[in-house]
Coordinates of C-alpha atoms and ligand atoms in Angstrom, one line a residue:
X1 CA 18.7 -26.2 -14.1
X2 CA 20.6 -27.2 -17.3
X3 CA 18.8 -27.5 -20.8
X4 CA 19.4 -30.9 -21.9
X5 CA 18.7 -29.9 -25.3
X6 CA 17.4 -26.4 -26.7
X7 CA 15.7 -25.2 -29.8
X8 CA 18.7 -23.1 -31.4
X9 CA 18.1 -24.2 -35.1
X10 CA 14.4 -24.3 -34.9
X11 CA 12.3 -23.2 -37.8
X12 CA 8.5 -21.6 -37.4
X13 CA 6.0 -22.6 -39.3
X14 CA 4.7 -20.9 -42.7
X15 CA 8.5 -18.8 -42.5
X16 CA 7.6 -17.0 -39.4
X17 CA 10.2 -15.6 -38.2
X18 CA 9.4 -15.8 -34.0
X19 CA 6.7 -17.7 -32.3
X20 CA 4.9 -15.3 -29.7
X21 CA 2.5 -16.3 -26.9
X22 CA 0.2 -13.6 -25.7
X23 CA -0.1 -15.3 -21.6
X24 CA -2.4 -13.8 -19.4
X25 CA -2.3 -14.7 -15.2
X26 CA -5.5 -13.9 -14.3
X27 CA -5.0 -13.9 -10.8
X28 CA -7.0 -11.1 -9.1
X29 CA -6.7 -10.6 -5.5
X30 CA -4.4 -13.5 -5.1
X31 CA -1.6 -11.9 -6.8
X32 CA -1.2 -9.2 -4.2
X33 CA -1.9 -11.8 -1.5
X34 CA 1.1 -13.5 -2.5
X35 CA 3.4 -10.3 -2.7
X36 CA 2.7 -9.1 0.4
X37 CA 3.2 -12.9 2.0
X38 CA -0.3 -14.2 2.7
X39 CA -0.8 -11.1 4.9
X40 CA -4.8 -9.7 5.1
X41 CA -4.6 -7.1 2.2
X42 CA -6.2 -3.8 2.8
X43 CA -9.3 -3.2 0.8
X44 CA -8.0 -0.7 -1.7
X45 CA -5.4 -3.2 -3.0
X46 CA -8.4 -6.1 -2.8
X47 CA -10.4 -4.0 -5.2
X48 CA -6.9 -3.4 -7.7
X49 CA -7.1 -7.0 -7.8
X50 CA -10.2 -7.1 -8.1
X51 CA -10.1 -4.7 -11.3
X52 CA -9.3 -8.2 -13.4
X53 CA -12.7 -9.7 -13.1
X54 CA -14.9 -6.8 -13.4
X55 CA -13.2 -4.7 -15.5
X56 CA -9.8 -5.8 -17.4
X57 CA -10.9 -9.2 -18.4
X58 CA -13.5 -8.3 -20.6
X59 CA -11.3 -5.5 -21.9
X60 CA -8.3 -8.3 -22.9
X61 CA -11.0 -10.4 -23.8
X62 CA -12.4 -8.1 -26.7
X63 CA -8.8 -7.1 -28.3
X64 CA -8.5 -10.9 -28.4
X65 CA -11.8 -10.9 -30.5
X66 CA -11.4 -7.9 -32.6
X67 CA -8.0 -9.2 -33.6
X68 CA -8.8 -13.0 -33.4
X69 CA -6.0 -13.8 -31.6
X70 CA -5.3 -16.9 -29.7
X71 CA -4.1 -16.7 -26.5
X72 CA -2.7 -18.4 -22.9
X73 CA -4.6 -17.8 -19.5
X74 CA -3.0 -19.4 -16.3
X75 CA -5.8 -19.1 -13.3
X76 CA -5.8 -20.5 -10.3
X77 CA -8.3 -23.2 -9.0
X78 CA -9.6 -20.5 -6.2
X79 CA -10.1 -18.2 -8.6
X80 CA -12.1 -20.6 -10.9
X81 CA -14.3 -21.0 -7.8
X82 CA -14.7 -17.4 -7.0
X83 CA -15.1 -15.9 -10.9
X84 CA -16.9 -18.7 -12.4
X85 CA -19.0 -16.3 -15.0
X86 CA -15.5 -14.5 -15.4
X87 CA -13.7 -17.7 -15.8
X88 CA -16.6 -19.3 -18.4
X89 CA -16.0 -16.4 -20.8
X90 CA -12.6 -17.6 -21.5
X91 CA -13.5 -21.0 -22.1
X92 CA -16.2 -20.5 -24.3
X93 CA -14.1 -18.7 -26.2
X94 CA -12.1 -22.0 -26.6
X95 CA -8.7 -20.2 -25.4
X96 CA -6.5 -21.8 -23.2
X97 CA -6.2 -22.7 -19.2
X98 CA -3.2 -23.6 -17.4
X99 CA -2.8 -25.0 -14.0
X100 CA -1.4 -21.9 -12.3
X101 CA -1.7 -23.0 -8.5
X102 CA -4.4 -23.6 -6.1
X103 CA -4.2 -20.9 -4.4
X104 CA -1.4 -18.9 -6.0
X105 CA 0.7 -21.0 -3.5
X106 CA 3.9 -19.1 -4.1
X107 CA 5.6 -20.7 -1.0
X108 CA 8.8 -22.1 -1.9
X109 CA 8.9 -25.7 -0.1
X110 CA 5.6 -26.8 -0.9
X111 CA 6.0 -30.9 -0.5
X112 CA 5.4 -33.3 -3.2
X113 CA 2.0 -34.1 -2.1
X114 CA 1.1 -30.8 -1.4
X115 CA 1.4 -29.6 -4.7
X116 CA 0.0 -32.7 -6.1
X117 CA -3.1 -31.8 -4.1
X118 CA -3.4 -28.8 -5.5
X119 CA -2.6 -30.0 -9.1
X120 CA -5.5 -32.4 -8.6
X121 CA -7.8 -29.8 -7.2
X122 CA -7.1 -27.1 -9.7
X123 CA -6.8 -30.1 -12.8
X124 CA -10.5 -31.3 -11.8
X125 CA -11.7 -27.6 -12.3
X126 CA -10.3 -26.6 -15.5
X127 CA -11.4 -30.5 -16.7
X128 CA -14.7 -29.0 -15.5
X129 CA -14.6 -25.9 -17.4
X130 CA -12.8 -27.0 -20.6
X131 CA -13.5 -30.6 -20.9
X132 CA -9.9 -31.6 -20.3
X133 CA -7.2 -31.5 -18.4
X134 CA -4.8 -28.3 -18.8
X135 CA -1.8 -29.0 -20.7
X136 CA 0.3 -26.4 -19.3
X137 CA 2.0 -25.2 -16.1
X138 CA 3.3 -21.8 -15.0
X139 CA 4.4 -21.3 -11.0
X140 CA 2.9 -18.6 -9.2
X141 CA 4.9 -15.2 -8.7
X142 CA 7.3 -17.4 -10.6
X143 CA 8.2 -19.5 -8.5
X144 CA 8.5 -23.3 -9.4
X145 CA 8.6 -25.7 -6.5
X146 CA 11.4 -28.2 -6.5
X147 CA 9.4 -30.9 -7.0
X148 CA 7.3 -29.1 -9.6
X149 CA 9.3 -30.6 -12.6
X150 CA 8.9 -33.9 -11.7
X151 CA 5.2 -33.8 -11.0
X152 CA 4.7 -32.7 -14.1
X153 CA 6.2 -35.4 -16.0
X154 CA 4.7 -37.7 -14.2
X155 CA 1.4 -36.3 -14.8
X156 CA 1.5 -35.7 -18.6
X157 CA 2.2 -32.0 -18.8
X158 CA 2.9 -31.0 -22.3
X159 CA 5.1 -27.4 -20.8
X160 CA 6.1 -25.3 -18.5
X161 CA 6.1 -21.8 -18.7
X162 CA 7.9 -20.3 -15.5
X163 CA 11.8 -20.5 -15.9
X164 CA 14.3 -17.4 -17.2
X165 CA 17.4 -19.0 -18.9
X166 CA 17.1 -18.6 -22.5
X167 CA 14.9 -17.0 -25.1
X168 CA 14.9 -20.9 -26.9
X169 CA 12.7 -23.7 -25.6
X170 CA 14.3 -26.4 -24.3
X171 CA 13.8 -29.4 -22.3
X172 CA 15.1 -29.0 -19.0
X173 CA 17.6 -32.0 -17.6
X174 CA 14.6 -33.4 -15.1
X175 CA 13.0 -34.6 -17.7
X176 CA 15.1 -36.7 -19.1
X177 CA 14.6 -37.9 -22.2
X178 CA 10.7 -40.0 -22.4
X179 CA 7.4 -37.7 -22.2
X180 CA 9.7 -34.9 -22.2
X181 CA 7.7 -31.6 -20.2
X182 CA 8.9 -28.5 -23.3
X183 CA 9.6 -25.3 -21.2
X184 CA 8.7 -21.8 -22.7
X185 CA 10.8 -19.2 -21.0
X186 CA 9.4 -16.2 -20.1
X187 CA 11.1 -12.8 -18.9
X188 CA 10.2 -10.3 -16.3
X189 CA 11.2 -7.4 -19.1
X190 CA 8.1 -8.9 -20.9
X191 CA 5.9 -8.9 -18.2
X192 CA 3.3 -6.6 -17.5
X193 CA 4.3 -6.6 -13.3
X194 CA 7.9 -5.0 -14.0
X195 CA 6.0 -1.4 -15.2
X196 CA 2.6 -1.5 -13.5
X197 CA 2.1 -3.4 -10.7
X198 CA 1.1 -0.9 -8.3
X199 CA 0.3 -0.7 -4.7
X200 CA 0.4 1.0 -1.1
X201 CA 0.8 -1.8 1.1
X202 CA 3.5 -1.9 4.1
X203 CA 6.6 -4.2 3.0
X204 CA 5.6 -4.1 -0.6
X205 CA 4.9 0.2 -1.3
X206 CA 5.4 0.2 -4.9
X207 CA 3.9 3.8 -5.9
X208 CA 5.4 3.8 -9.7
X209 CA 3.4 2.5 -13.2
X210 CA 6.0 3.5 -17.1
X211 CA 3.7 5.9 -19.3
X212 CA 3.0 2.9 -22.0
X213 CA 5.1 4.6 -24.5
X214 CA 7.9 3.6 -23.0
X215 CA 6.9 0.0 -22.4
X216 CA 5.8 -0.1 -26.3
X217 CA 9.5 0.7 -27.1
X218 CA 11.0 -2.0 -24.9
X219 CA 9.0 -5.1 -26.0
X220 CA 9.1 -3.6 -29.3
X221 CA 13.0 -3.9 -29.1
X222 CA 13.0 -7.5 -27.6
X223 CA 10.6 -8.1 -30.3
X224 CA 12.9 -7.0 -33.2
X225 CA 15.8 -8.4 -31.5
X226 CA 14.2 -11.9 -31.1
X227 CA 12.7 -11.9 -34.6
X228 CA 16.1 -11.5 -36.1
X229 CA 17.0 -14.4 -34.9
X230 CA 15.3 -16.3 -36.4
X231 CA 14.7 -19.2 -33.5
X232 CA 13.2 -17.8 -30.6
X233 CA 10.1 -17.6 -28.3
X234 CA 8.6 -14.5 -27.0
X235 CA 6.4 -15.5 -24.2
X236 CA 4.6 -11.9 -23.2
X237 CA 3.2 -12.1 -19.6
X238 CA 0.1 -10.3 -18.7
X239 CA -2.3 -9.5 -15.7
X240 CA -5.9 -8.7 -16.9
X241 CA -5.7 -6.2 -13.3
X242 CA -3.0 -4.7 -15.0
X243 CA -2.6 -4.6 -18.8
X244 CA -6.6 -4.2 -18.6
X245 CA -6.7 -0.4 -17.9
X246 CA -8.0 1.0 -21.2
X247 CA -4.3 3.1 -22.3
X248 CA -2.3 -0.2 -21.7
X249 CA -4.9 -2.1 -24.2
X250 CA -4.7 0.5 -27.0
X251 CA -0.6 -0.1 -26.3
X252 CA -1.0 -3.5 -26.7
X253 CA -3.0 -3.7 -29.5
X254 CA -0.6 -1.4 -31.3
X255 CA 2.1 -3.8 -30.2
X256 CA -0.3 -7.1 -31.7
X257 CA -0.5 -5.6 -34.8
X258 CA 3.5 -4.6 -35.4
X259 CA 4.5 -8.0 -34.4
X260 CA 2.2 -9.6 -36.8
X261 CA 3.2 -7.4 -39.6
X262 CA 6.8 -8.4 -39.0
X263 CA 6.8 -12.0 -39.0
X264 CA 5.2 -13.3 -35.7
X265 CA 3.6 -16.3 -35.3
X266 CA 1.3 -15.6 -32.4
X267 CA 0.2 -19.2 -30.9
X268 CA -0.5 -20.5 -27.8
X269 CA 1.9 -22.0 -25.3
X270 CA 0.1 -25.7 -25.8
X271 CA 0.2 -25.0 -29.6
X272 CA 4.0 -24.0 -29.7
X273 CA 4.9 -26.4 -27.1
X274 CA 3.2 -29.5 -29.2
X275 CA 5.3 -27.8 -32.3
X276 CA 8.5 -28.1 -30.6
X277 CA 7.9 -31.3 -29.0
X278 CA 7.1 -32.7 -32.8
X279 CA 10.4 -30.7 -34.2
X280 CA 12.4 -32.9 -31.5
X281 CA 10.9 -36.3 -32.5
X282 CA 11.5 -35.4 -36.1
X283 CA 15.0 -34.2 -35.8
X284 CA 15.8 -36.9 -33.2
X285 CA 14.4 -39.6 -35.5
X286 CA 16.6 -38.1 -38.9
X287 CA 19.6 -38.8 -36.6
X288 CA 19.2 -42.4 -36.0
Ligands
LIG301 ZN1 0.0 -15.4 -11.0

């Protein structure tokens, strides 16, 4: 996928120096269904998903209170029909849902109407929940189906938020250049999976979580890094099941409260995304 154009040159709002997304997948057991391939999960790494709705959410949700943060959560329609009392304390807080799958349908080769089924499905719930439709997109595990892109487009999506190239946001080249979908780049060093996603099961035995002084010091680095240059994104990735143990939130409040002291502007994705998309009509329009 080639950037047909990308936001080198940018400038944040208010002289901020980086815009920062605090994004949260609140996938609970359907995250480790879709690692270990759709497979029955044993019930020990059901209930480490399960740690999301009971416990972490409610735990991400109150540093987002006591430091009145805005923030990004991408959830499933399943989930929305499983963790409806879960899912209705993020939307009354008036934070933001993405379409994040059905059913966390990671599967690459999903067909055009397939996935359009589930964006309809999934769409009608957050519509539900929210009161519109979700203005944002990010694939499950990662993975964005070939004819993802295009769907989008086609259904008004204002961003993506799943692809690795750059640390700018761009418009990829499948959009082309009317009702152009922005994409927000994330990075698996900036995501919570890469230092403690943990689990026992066959084909997927990963028995290792970083103490969180060490995951401080990297994101603090990218953060420096990428605030120094002045036109970046910073798209932090998140699991509630994950980041929601209590050491990890005291870590990531720590982090919050750096980054704003050093120039962030921490938005959400449909708040950035609507920022760049205007910075491109603007800058497009001075040229002709
Ligand atoms: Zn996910």
């Amino acid at each position: 996928m080639i950037a047909l154009k990308n936001g080198d040159g940018i400038q944040w709002p208010g002289g901020k120096r980086i815009a920062v997304m605090l994004t949260f997948d609140f996938d609970a057991e359907l995250l480790r269904h879709s690692v270990i391939g759709k497979k029955t999960i044993g019930f020990s790494d059901f209930s480490r998903g399960q740690y999301g709705p009971h416990e972490g959410l409610d735990r991400c949700l109150a540093l987002l209170d006591r430091q009145h943060l805005p923030a990004t959560f991408f959830i499933p329609g399943k989930i929305i029909e499983e963790y409806p009392d879960a899912v209705k304390k993020i939307a009354d807080r008036g934070l933001e849902i993405g379409y994040h799958g059905y059913e966390h349908d990671s599967t690459l080769g999903l067909s055009a109407d397939e996935e359009r089924s589930n964006m309809e499905k999934s769409e009608a719930l957050i519509e539900k929940l929210c009161g519109h439709k979700p203005a944002g997109h990010r694939g499950p595990l990662d993975v964005l189906q070939e004819c993802s892109m295009a769907l989008l487009q086609e259904r008004g999506y204002l961003y993506d938020s799943t692809l690795k190239d750059c640390d700018w946001p761009y418009i990829p080249q499948e959009c082309g250049p009317r009702t152009p979908v922005i994409e927000l780049p994330t990075e698996p060093g900036i995501d919570d999976f890469s230092y403690y996603y943990f689990s026992y099961a066959d084909e997927a035995t990963i028995t290792c979580t970083y103490p969180n002084d060490y995951v401080y010091g990297i994101w603090k680095d990218y953060f420096d890094e990428l605030a120094s240059e002045g036109d970046k994104v910073m798209v932090l990735k998140f699991h509630p099941q994950l980041i929601g143990r209590s050491g990890r939130i005291r870590m990531l409040e720590q982090l919050v409260l750096y980054m704003e002291q050093n120039g962030a502007w921490i938005a959400s994705c449909q708040e950035v995304a609507q920022y760049v998309r205007d910075f491109y009509e603007q800058k497009e329009g001075a040229c002709q």
